């Protein structure tokens, strides 16, 4: 295997391949930075144009767009509190407060390095551990996926925000929103009120932009005569430069990258879950967890390395078993078949240059982020902060409206976005965290569907949820999160009582 891997390196370094990597990464950053656009859309449009090209060039474009878009989504998340992609939700928690404090440059540089490190670790895992990790994918059934969803929901609800009860209520609200539409198991309509629009459920991107983008715009409008951003101190270089970043964040990058790889090999889990779990773990391990959410660079480092580490890892079940881990992985399988290649174990024996060459391309595009990412973010997109609020508010609203309208071409989506925006503004004012709402929309249907599948397979024997080894391991992790949070709450209460006495 390692001999074939080394033989594929010259293929990945061909001029045509390098050009496709460069162009793909640049397109990916721009796509990720524009809310409403996503890598799936970009790759789907680019693939037919590569029909006459060498397969390695087509896959180079895919690798570049995929890795580039994961970092690109962090740019508006940091600058405007608008997640460019769903995976950038966790980046808004500390990235945007850093911009408000005049540390947007540091946040962008931290995100760039974190995305690159996560992508590199993920590509190395794809190169060296693909066959072994593919077996882990097969060990996960509906029961395990149910517990993964519950773990994600509970951990984000407990660890994000100051009030656990408000976090749980926010997660419950998200689950209710996620249940709107057609039941995937029975085919029955739920909470649609005989509306054709609601029968398809709420589009995640519309909910995301509404909850996260509209409230800060309303805040900007409220403070139109004040300086909303401390742009005079917009610093692009942290103290100590890049070596300073490495010294401060190497532990966070290592931990978050491993979480991202672990989540990536699970089909359907996605970078959003990887980023949120990485952020939660970083906050749990930090000596100053109370600073998270108010502009802690460690939060940005954890979120970005976690979601980027999901990228190449999601390709592991696709390339080794022919099972796509996400929509991008499904498009990679489509690209291979367009060029006459059959995904699966035989791909590594019949076309090793293509299979291993693509692994090298995922690694090279992650490295390219260090060259292109900071330049594009600071010299192009960061200039939006120089605009006065009177221009920034309508410009941001127009960008949001265009992004939402491009999803389905439906004007009703704009009204839904505004409705969620007003709801998000109200929740903010009442002190309810928004992250559990979004995660509830994402993971609520996943938990419900896999729970019902488990009950159907086990003929309503609920004990199957507690007998499989992987399920027990996830339950143990869930117990650790809950008990640690309970211990911190009791300790904080005791300290408050001692100070009052």
Short mmCIF file of C-alpha atoms in Angstrom, two decimals:
data_model
loop_
_atom_site.label_atom_id
_atom_site.label_comp_id
_atom_site.label_asym_id
_atom_site.label_seq_id
_atom_site.Cartn_x
_atom_site.Cartn_y
_atom_site.Cartn_z
CA UNK A 1 0.00 0.00 0.00
CA UNK A 2 2.71 2.50 0.96
CA UNK A 3 4.60 1.78 -2.27
CA UNK A 4 1.47 2.57 -4.29
CA UNK A 5 0.98 5.71 -2.19
CA UNK A 6 4.48 6.96 -2.99
CA UNK A 7 4.10 6.08 -6.69
CA UNK A 8 0.95 8.25 -6.85
CA UNK A 9 2.73 11.39 -5.59
CA UNK A 10 4.21 12.34 -9.02
CA UNK A 11 0.71 11.97 -10.50
CA UNK A 12 -0.70 14.45 -7.97
CA UNK A 13 2.19 16.85 -8.69
CA UNK A 14 1.59 17.03 -12.45
CA UNK A 15 1.05 20.54 -13.81
CA UNK A 16 -2.61 19.93 -14.69
CA UNK A 17 -3.27 18.53 -11.22
CA UNK A 18 -1.56 21.47 -9.48
CA UNK A 19 -3.55 24.00 -11.52
CA UNK A 20 -6.81 22.22 -10.66
CA UNK A 21 -5.84 22.21 -6.96
CA UNK A 22 -5.08 25.93 -7.00
CA UNK A 23 -8.23 26.89 -8.91
CA UNK A 24 -10.43 24.53 -6.87
CA UNK A 25 -9.14 25.86 -3.53
CA UNK A 26 -9.67 29.47 -4.59
CA UNK A 27 -13.20 28.71 -5.83
CA UNK A 28 -13.91 26.80 -2.63
CA UNK A 29 -12.87 29.71 -0.39
CA UNK A 30 -15.07 32.10 -2.37
CA UNK A 31 -18.02 29.67 -2.38
CA UNK A 32 -17.76 29.07 1.36
CA UNK A 33 -17.54 32.79 2.07
CA UNK A 34 -20.81 33.55 0.26
CA UNK A 35 -23.85 32.48 2.34
CA UNK A 36 -26.32 30.47 0.31
CA UNK A 37 -23.69 28.78 -1.84
CA UNK A 38 -22.16 25.46 -0.81
CA UNK A 39 -19.49 23.04 -2.03
CA UNK A 40 -22.07 20.49 -3.18
CA UNK A 41 -23.57 23.02 -5.58
CA UNK A 42 -20.16 24.11 -6.88
CA UNK A 43 -18.86 20.57 -7.38
CA UNK A 44 -22.07 19.45 -9.07
CA UNK A 45 -21.73 22.34 -11.56
CA UNK A 46 -18.02 21.73 -12.19
CA UNK A 47 -18.06 17.97 -12.69
CA UNK A 48 -19.76 17.89 -16.13
CA UNK A 49 -17.13 20.35 -17.39
CA UNK A 50 -14.35 17.87 -16.50
CA UNK A 51 -15.76 15.00 -18.58
CA UNK A 52 -12.98 15.22 -21.16
CA UNK A 53 -10.22 15.76 -18.60
CA UNK A 54 -7.99 13.25 -16.83
CA UNK A 55 -9.73 11.86 -13.68
CA UNK A 56 -6.99 13.24 -11.45
CA UNK A 57 -7.75 16.79 -12.66
CA UNK A 58 -11.47 16.39 -11.94
CA UNK A 59 -10.72 15.03 -8.46
CA UNK A 60 -8.24 17.87 -7.88
CA UNK A 61 -11.04 20.39 -8.41
CA UNK A 62 -13.24 18.46 -5.98
CA UNK A 63 -10.50 18.33 -3.33
CA UNK A 64 -9.79 22.05 -3.69
CA UNK A 65 -13.43 23.14 -3.54
CA UNK A 66 -14.14 20.86 -0.58
CA UNK A 67 -11.22 21.93 1.62
CA UNK A 68 -11.43 25.56 0.52
CA UNK A 69 -15.13 25.90 1.27
CA UNK A 70 -14.71 24.58 4.82
CA UNK A 71 -12.34 27.43 5.59
CA UNK A 72 -14.28 29.91 3.46
CA UNK A 73 -17.36 29.41 5.63
CA UNK A 74 -15.39 30.78 8.59
CA UNK A 75 -14.80 34.18 6.94
CA UNK A 76 -18.37 35.58 7.17
CA UNK A 77 -18.85 33.66 10.44
CA UNK A 78 -15.99 35.64 11.97
CA UNK A 79 -16.61 38.99 10.30
CA UNK A 80 -20.41 39.19 10.28
CA UNK A 81 -21.69 36.31 12.45
CA UNK A 82 -23.11 34.65 9.31
CA UNK A 83 -21.98 31.00 8.96
CA UNK A 84 -20.95 30.60 5.31
CA UNK A 85 -21.55 26.85 5.66
CA UNK A 86 -23.42 24.85 8.35
CA UNK A 87 -20.05 23.57 9.61
CA UNK A 88 -19.09 27.16 10.56
CA UNK A 89 -21.79 27.49 13.24
CA UNK A 90 -19.35 26.86 16.09
CA UNK A 91 -16.87 29.35 14.62
CA UNK A 92 -19.33 32.18 15.25
CA UNK A 93 -19.31 31.55 19.01
CA UNK A 94 -15.88 33.16 19.54
CA UNK A 95 -14.87 34.37 16.08
CA UNK A 96 -17.47 37.12 15.90
CA UNK A 97 -16.84 38.41 19.46
CA UNK A 98 -13.13 38.60 18.54
CA UNK A 99 -14.03 40.80 15.57
CA UNK A 100 -16.14 43.01 17.83
CA UNK A 101 -13.08 43.45 20.06
CA UNK A 102 -10.84 44.36 17.11
CA UNK A 103 -9.21 40.94 16.85
CA UNK A 104 -10.77 39.88 13.56
CA UNK A 105 -7.37 39.48 11.92
CA UNK A 106 -6.21 37.13 14.67
CA UNK A 107 -9.46 35.17 14.38
CA UNK A 108 -9.07 34.80 10.60
CA UNK A 109 -5.46 33.69 10.90
CA UNK A 110 -6.34 31.23 13.66
CA UNK A 111 -9.16 29.83 11.50
CA UNK A 112 -6.86 29.52 8.49
CA UNK A 113 -4.16 27.61 10.37
CA UNK A 114 -6.72 25.48 12.19
CA UNK A 115 -8.48 24.51 8.94
CA UNK A 116 -5.14 23.63 7.36
CA UNK A 117 -4.02 21.51 10.33
CA UNK A 118 -7.36 19.70 10.52
CA UNK A 119 -7.30 19.02 6.77
CA UNK A 120 -3.73 17.71 6.92
CA UNK A 121 -4.50 15.34 9.81
CA UNK A 122 -7.63 14.13 8.02
CA UNK A 123 -5.72 13.50 4.78
CA UNK A 124 -3.02 11.57 6.65
CA UNK A 125 -5.73 9.44 8.29
CA UNK A 126 -7.22 8.77 4.85
CA UNK A 127 -3.79 7.73 3.53
CA UNK A 128 -2.70 5.47 6.36
CA UNK A 129 -5.81 4.19 8.16
CA UNK A 130 -8.50 3.95 5.49
CA UNK A 131 -8.99 0.14 5.46
CA UNK A 132 -9.02 -0.11 9.25
CA UNK A 133 -11.35 2.87 9.79
CA UNK A 134 -13.72 1.57 7.12
CA UNK A 135 -14.42 -1.42 9.38
CA UNK A 136 -15.40 0.98 12.17
CA UNK A 137 -17.97 2.53 9.82
CA UNK A 138 -19.59 -0.87 9.31
CA UNK A 139 -19.84 -1.39 13.08
CA UNK A 140 -22.26 1.53 13.45
CA UNK A 141 -25.97 0.72 13.20
CA UNK A 142 -29.13 2.70 13.94
CA UNK A 143 -28.70 2.30 17.72
CA UNK A 144 -25.20 3.80 17.63
CA UNK A 145 -26.30 6.69 15.41
CA UNK A 146 -29.15 7.40 17.83
CA UNK A 147 -26.72 7.76 20.72
CA UNK A 148 -24.33 9.90 18.64
CA UNK A 149 -27.22 12.29 17.94
CA UNK A 150 -28.29 12.34 21.61
CA UNK A 151 -24.70 12.94 22.71
CA UNK A 152 -24.38 15.89 20.33
CA UNK A 153 -27.70 17.40 21.41
CA UNK A 154 -27.15 17.05 25.15
CA UNK A 155 -23.50 18.13 25.16
CA UNK A 156 -24.11 21.34 23.17
CA UNK A 157 -27.20 22.17 25.24
CA UNK A 158 -25.29 21.71 28.50
CA UNK A 159 -21.95 23.27 27.60
CA UNK A 160 -23.01 26.29 25.49
CA UNK A 161 -24.38 29.26 27.39
CA UNK A 162 -24.53 30.08 31.08
CA UNK A 163 -27.90 28.49 31.91
CA UNK A 164 -28.28 24.73 31.35
CA UNK A 165 -32.07 24.86 31.46
CA UNK A 166 -32.17 27.49 28.71
CA UNK A 167 -29.76 25.41 26.64
CA UNK A 168 -32.00 22.35 26.94
CA UNK A 169 -35.10 24.38 26.02
CA UNK A 170 -33.29 25.77 22.98
CA UNK A 171 -32.35 22.25 21.87
CA UNK A 172 -35.96 21.12 22.34
CA UNK A 173 -37.15 24.03 20.18
CA UNK A 174 -34.70 22.98 17.48
CA UNK A 175 -35.94 19.38 17.59
CA UNK A 176 -39.55 20.58 17.14
CA UNK A 177 -38.54 22.70 14.14
CA UNK A 178 -36.67 19.73 12.66
CA UNK A 179 -39.76 17.50 12.93
CA UNK A 180 -41.82 19.73 10.63
CA UNK A 181 -42.50 18.05 7.28
CA UNK A 182 -42.96 14.48 6.06
CA UNK A 183 -42.04 11.65 8.43
CA UNK A 184 -39.26 9.67 6.75
CA UNK A 185 -40.43 6.36 8.26
CA UNK A 186 -44.21 6.43 7.78
CA UNK A 187 -44.57 9.10 5.08
CA UNK A 188 -47.14 11.02 7.16
CA UNK A 189 -47.15 14.82 7.31
CA UNK A 190 -46.37 16.44 10.68
CA UNK A 191 -46.98 20.03 11.83
CA UNK A 192 -47.62 21.16 8.24
CA UNK A 193 -51.13 22.62 8.79
CA UNK A 194 -52.04 21.55 5.23
CA UNK A 195 -49.32 23.83 3.83
CA UNK A 196 -47.46 22.58 0.75
CA UNK A 197 -44.45 24.71 1.70
CA UNK A 198 -44.17 23.13 5.18
CA UNK A 199 -44.50 19.58 3.82
CA UNK A 200 -40.85 19.73 2.77
CA UNK A 201 -39.72 20.94 6.17
CA UNK A 202 -37.56 23.98 6.88
CA UNK A 203 -34.38 24.25 4.81
CA UNK A 204 -31.37 24.15 7.16
CA UNK A 205 -29.58 27.00 5.42
CA UNK A 206 -32.61 29.28 5.75
CA UNK A 207 -32.93 28.51 9.47
CA UNK A 208 -29.18 29.04 9.88
CA UNK A 209 -29.03 32.42 8.15
CA UNK A 210 -32.21 33.59 9.87
CA UNK A 211 -31.11 32.69 13.40
CA UNK A 212 -27.47 33.75 13.09
CA UNK A 213 -27.36 36.55 10.53
CA UNK A 214 -30.48 38.65 11.09
CA UNK A 215 -30.05 39.36 14.86
CA UNK A 216 -26.58 41.00 14.52
CA UNK A 217 -27.86 43.08 11.59
CA UNK A 218 -30.69 44.34 13.80
CA UNK A 219 -28.15 45.15 16.51
CA UNK A 220 -26.07 47.09 13.96
CA UNK A 221 -29.19 49.04 12.95
CA UNK A 222 -29.87 49.86 16.61
CA UNK A 223 -26.37 51.29 17.00
CA UNK A 224 -26.20 53.08 13.66
CA UNK A 225 -24.58 56.18 15.15
CA UNK A 226 -21.99 54.20 17.10
CA UNK A 227 -18.89 52.27 16.07
CA UNK A 228 -20.16 48.69 15.95
CA UNK A 229 -16.73 47.20 15.16
CA UNK A 230 -13.42 48.18 16.66
CA UNK A 231 -11.92 48.17 13.18
CA UNK A 232 -9.09 50.58 14.06
CA UNK A 233 -7.36 47.77 15.92
CA UNK A 234 -8.03 45.13 13.26
CA UNK A 235 -4.87 43.11 13.80
CA UNK A 236 -3.84 40.48 11.31
CA UNK A 237 -0.80 39.17 13.21
CA UNK A 238 -0.93 37.52 16.64
CA UNK A 239 1.94 37.98 19.06
CA UNK A 240 4.69 35.52 18.21
CA UNK A 241 3.44 35.07 14.63
CA UNK A 242 2.67 31.61 13.30
CA UNK A 243 4.99 29.94 15.80
CA UNK A 244 3.00 31.61 18.55
CA UNK A 245 -0.18 30.06 17.17
CA UNK A 246 1.46 26.63 17.08
CA UNK A 247 2.62 26.92 20.68
CA UNK A 248 -0.78 28.06 21.93
CA UNK A 249 -3.07 25.74 20.00
CA UNK A 250 -1.23 22.49 19.23
CA UNK A 251 -3.09 20.61 21.97
CA UNK A 252 -6.46 21.95 20.79
CA UNK A 253 -5.63 21.14 17.16
CA UNK A 254 -4.58 17.58 18.04
CA UNK A 255 -7.68 16.85 20.09
CA UNK A 256 -10.12 18.50 17.67
CA UNK A 257 -8.58 16.87 14.60
CA UNK A 258 -8.98 13.42 16.15
CA UNK A 259 -12.62 14.21 16.96
CA UNK A 260 -13.15 15.40 13.39
CA UNK A 261 -11.67 12.21 11.92
CA UNK A 262 -13.79 10.06 14.24
CA UNK A 263 -16.98 11.89 13.22
CA UNK A 264 -15.99 11.98 9.55
CA UNK A 265 -15.94 8.21 9.12
CA UNK A 266 -19.60 8.04 10.21
CA UNK A 267 -21.83 8.45 7.13
CA UNK A 268 -24.22 11.37 7.51
CA UNK A 269 -22.66 12.89 10.65
CA UNK A 270 -21.02 15.88 8.98
CA UNK A 271 -18.57 18.66 9.77
CA UNK A 272 -21.14 20.64 11.77
CA UNK A 273 -21.30 17.91 14.42
CA UNK A 274 -17.49 17.55 14.38
CA UNK A 275 -17.04 21.29 14.95
CA UNK A 276 -19.57 21.46 17.79
CA UNK A 277 -18.18 18.42 19.59
CA UNK A 278 -14.63 19.78 19.20
CA UNK A 279 -15.71 23.15 20.58
CA UNK A 280 -17.45 21.51 23.54
CA UNK A 281 -14.42 19.39 24.35
CA UNK A 282 -12.10 22.40 24.15
CA UNK A 283 -14.35 24.34 26.50
CA UNK A 284 -14.56 21.39 28.90
CA UNK A 285 -10.76 21.04 29.01
CA UNK A 286 -9.99 24.76 29.23
CA UNK A 287 -8.88 26.31 32.54
CA UNK A 288 -11.06 29.35 31.73
CA UNK A 289 -14.31 27.95 30.24
CA UNK A 290 -16.18 31.12 31.21
CA UNK A 291 -14.27 33.05 28.50
CA UNK A 292 -15.68 30.88 25.71
CA UNK A 293 -18.35 32.73 23.80
CA UNK A 294 -16.78 36.12 24.50
CA UNK A 295 -13.83 35.96 22.09
CA UNK A 296 -11.50 33.10 23.08
CA UNK A 297 -9.21 32.11 20.13
CA UNK A 298 -9.15 28.51 21.39
CA UNK A 299 -12.85 28.23 20.49
CA UNK A 300 -12.10 29.26 16.88
CA UNK A 301 -9.14 26.85 16.71
CA UNK A 302 -11.21 23.93 18.00
CA UNK A 303 -14.20 24.54 15.73
CA UNK A 304 -12.21 25.03 12.52
CA UNK A 305 -9.78 22.14 13.00
CA UNK A 306 -12.70 19.87 13.92
CA UNK A 307 -14.84 20.64 10.86
CA UNK A 308 -11.88 20.47 8.44
CA UNK A 309 -10.67 17.17 9.90
CA UNK A 310 -14.03 15.73 8.84
CA UNK A 311 -13.31 16.34 5.12
CA UNK A 312 -10.92 13.61 4.03
CA UNK A 313 -12.15 11.24 6.74
CA UNK A 314 -15.62 11.33 5.15
CA UNK A 315 -14.01 9.87 2.01
CA UNK A 316 -12.81 6.75 3.84
CA UNK A 317 -16.06 4.72 3.56
CA UNK A 318 -16.59 6.14 0.05
CA UNK A 319 -13.28 5.05 -1.45
CA UNK A 320 -12.87 1.76 0.43
CA UNK A 321 -16.48 0.52 0.54
CA UNK A 322 -18.34 2.62 -2.03
CA UNK A 323 -20.55 4.05 0.75
CA UNK A 324 -20.71 7.88 0.55
CA UNK A 325 -20.22 9.56 3.94
CA UNK A 326 -21.84 12.82 2.81
CA UNK A 327 -23.07 14.60 -0.32
CA UNK A 328 -19.58 15.64 -1.41
CA UNK A 329 -18.38 12.04 -1.06
CA UNK A 330 -21.33 10.96 -3.20
CA UNK A 331 -20.22 13.43 -5.89
CA UNK A 332 -16.69 12.01 -5.71
CA UNK A 333 -18.13 8.57 -6.40
CA UNK A 334 -20.04 10.11 -9.29
CA UNK A 335 -16.86 11.70 -10.64
CA UNK A 336 -15.09 8.35 -10.57
CA UNK A 337 -17.94 6.63 -12.39
CA UNK A 338 -18.14 9.42 -14.99
CA UNK A 339 -14.53 8.61 -15.86
CA UNK A 340 -15.16 4.87 -16.01
CA UNK A 341 -13.83 3.94 -12.57
CA UNK A 342 -15.68 1.73 -10.09
CA UNK A 343 -15.49 2.84 -6.41
CA UNK A 344 -14.81 0.22 -3.78
CA UNK A 345 -11.94 -2.08 -2.80
CA UNK A 346 -11.06 -2.85 -6.42
CA UNK A 347 -10.32 0.84 -7.07
CA UNK A 348 -7.05 0.50 -5.13
CA UNK A 349 -5.89 -2.43 -7.27
CA UNK A 350 -7.18 -1.39 -10.70
CA UNK A 351 -6.49 2.38 -10.53
CA UNK A 352 -4.10 2.98 -7.63
CA UNK A 353 -2.72 6.20 -9.17
CA UNK A 354 -6.19 7.78 -9.11
CA UNK A 355 -7.17 6.54 -5.63
CA UNK A 356 -3.90 7.41 -3.91
CA UNK A 357 -3.42 10.52 -6.06
CA UNK A 358 -6.72 11.88 -4.72
CA UNK A 359 -5.45 11.30 -1.18
CA UNK A 360 -2.36 13.37 -1.97
CA UNK A 361 -4.60 16.07 -3.45
CA UNK A 362 -6.62 16.31 -0.23
CA UNK A 363 -3.32 16.81 1.63
CA UNK A 364 -1.97 19.39 -0.83
CA UNK A 365 -5.16 21.47 -0.85
CA UNK A 366 -5.12 21.59 2.96
CA UNK A 367 -1.58 23.00 2.72
CA UNK A 368 -2.68 25.49 0.04
CA UNK A 369 -5.06 27.06 2.57
CA UNK A 370 -2.04 28.53 4.36
CA UNK A 371 -1.04 30.31 1.12
CA UNK A 372 -4.45 31.39 -0.18
CA UNK A 373 -6.69 31.50 2.88
CA UNK A 374 -5.25 34.43 4.80
CA UNK A 375 -4.63 36.45 1.64
CA UNK A 376 -8.22 36.15 0.39
CA UNK A 377 -9.76 36.71 3.82
CA UNK A 378 -7.77 39.75 4.93
CA UNK A 379 -7.28 41.52 1.58
CA UNK A 380 -10.77 40.98 0.19
CA UNK A 381 -13.51 40.02 2.63
CA UNK A 382 -12.15 41.74 5.74
CA UNK A 383 -12.47 45.10 4.02
CA UNK A 384 -16.22 44.88 4.62
CA UNK A 385 -15.52 46.04 8.18
CA UNK A 386 -14.28 49.37 6.84
CA UNK A 387 -17.80 50.16 5.63
CA UNK A 388 -19.94 52.45 7.81
CA UNK A 389 -22.93 50.81 9.48
CA UNK A 390 -25.32 52.74 7.24
CA UNK A 391 -23.92 50.78 4.28
CA UNK A 392 -23.04 47.55 6.08
CA UNK A 393 -26.61 46.84 7.25
CA UNK A 394 -28.32 46.97 3.81
CA UNK A 395 -25.34 45.23 2.14
CA UNK A 396 -25.52 42.35 4.59
CA UNK A 397 -29.30 42.07 4.19
CA UNK A 398 -28.96 41.93 0.40
CA UNK A 399 -26.28 39.22 0.64
CA UNK A 400 -28.50 37.19 2.95
CA UNK A 401 -31.55 37.60 0.71
CA UNK A 402 -29.61 36.56 -2.41
CA UNK A 403 -28.12 33.57 -0.60
CA UNK A 404 -31.51 32.38 0.66
CA UNK A 405 -33.27 32.95 -2.66
CA UNK A 406 -30.66 30.90 -4.56
CA UNK A 407 -31.48 27.81 -2.47
CA UNK A 408 -34.93 27.16 -3.97
CA UNK A 409 -35.81 30.27 -5.96
CA UNK A 410 -38.81 30.77 -3.67
CA UNK A 411 -39.78 34.21 -2.29
CA UNK A 412 -41.48 32.53 0.68
CA UNK A 413 -38.02 31.50 1.89
CA UNK A 414 -37.22 35.18 2.46
CA UNK A 415 -40.21 35.62 4.77
CA UNK A 416 -39.26 32.43 6.64
CA UNK A 417 -35.71 33.75 7.03
CA UNK A 418 -37.01 37.00 8.51
CA UNK A 419 -39.34 35.09 10.86
CA UNK A 420 -36.45 33.00 12.17
CA UNK A 421 -34.36 36.16 12.39
CA UNK A 422 -36.90 37.87 14.64
CA UNK A 423 -37.16 34.70 16.73
CA UNK A 424 -33.37 34.59 17.05
CA UNK A 425 -33.27 38.26 18.05
CA UNK A 426 -35.87 37.61 20.75
CA UNK A 427 -34.06 34.51 22.02
CA UNK A 428 -30.81 36.50 22.20
CA UNK A 429 -32.47 39.19 24.26
CA UNK A 430 -33.89 36.57 26.63
CA UNK A 431 -30.52 34.89 27.07
CA UNK A 432 -31.27 31.66 25.18
CA UNK A 433 -28.29 30.25 23.22
CA UNK A 434 -28.93 29.77 19.49
CA UNK A 435 -26.47 26.94 18.84
CA UNK A 436 -28.67 24.26 20.50
CA UNK A 437 -31.58 25.37 18.29
CA UNK A 438 -29.60 24.78 15.10
CA UNK A 439 -28.18 21.51 16.37
CA UNK A 440 -31.69 20.40 17.32
CA UNK A 441 -32.79 20.98 13.71
CA UNK A 442 -29.81 18.93 12.53
CA UNK A 443 -29.73 16.08 15.02
CA UNK A 444 -33.34 15.83 16.19
CA UNK A 445 -34.58 14.07 13.02
CA UNK A 446 -31.43 11.94 12.99
CA UNK A 447 -32.07 10.77 16.56
CA UNK A 448 -35.76 10.10 15.93
CA UNK A 449 -35.25 8.24 12.65
CA UNK A 450 -32.53 5.97 14.04
CA UNK A 451 -34.45 5.31 17.25
CA UNK A 452 -37.49 4.17 15.28
CA UNK A 453 -35.36 2.08 12.93
CA UNK A 454 -33.78 0.42 15.96
CA UNK A 455 -37.21 -0.37 17.40
CA UNK A 456 -38.40 -1.77 14.05
CA UNK A 457 -35.34 -3.99 13.67
CA UNK A 458 -35.44 -5.16 17.31
CA UNK A 459 -39.25 -5.57 17.26
CA UNK A 460 -39.73 -2.94 19.99
CA UNK A 461 -37.11 -4.46 22.31
CA UNK A 462 -35.68 -1.24 23.80
CA UNK A 463 -32.89 -3.09 25.65
CA UNK A 464 -30.95 -3.29 22.37
CA UNK A 465 -30.07 0.38 22.91
CA UNK A 466 -28.02 -0.57 25.98
CA UNK A 467 -26.38 -3.84 24.98
CA UNK A 468 -24.07 -3.03 22.05
CA UNK A 469 -20.46 -2.11 23.04
CA UNK A 470 -20.22 1.08 20.97
CA UNK A 471 -23.56 2.30 22.35
CA UNK A 472 -22.33 1.72 25.89
CA UNK A 473 -19.15 3.68 25.13
CA UNK A 474 -21.16 6.67 23.86
CA UNK A 475 -23.46 6.46 26.90
CA UNK A 476 -20.38 6.54 29.16
CA UNK A 477 -19.10 9.67 27.40
CA UNK A 478 -22.53 11.26 27.79
CA UNK A 479 -22.48 10.48 31.51
CA UNK A 480 -19.01 12.05 31.85
CA UNK A 481 -20.22 15.29 30.20
CA UNK A 482 -23.32 15.50 32.38
CA UNK A 483 -21.51 14.64 35.63
CA UNK A 484 -18.65 17.07 34.95
CA UNK A 485 -21.12 19.86 34.27
CA UNK A 486 -23.07 18.98 37.44
CA UNK A 487 -19.85 19.05 39.46
CA UNK A 488 -18.90 22.48 38.04
CA UNK A 489 -22.38 23.83 38.81
CA UNK A 490 -22.26 22.60 42.41
CA UNK A 491 -18.73 23.98 42.89
CA UNK A 492 -19.75 27.37 41.50
CA UNK A 493 -22.81 27.44 43.77
CA UNK A 494 -20.69 26.58 46.83
CA UNK A 495 -18.18 29.32 45.98
CA UNK A 496 -21.03 31.82 45.63
CA UNK A 497 -22.41 30.82 49.03
CA UNK A 498 -18.94 31.14 50.64
CA UNK A 499 -18.49 34.63 49.17
CA UNK A 500 -21.97 35.67 50.37
CA UNK A 501 -21.18 34.42 53.87
#
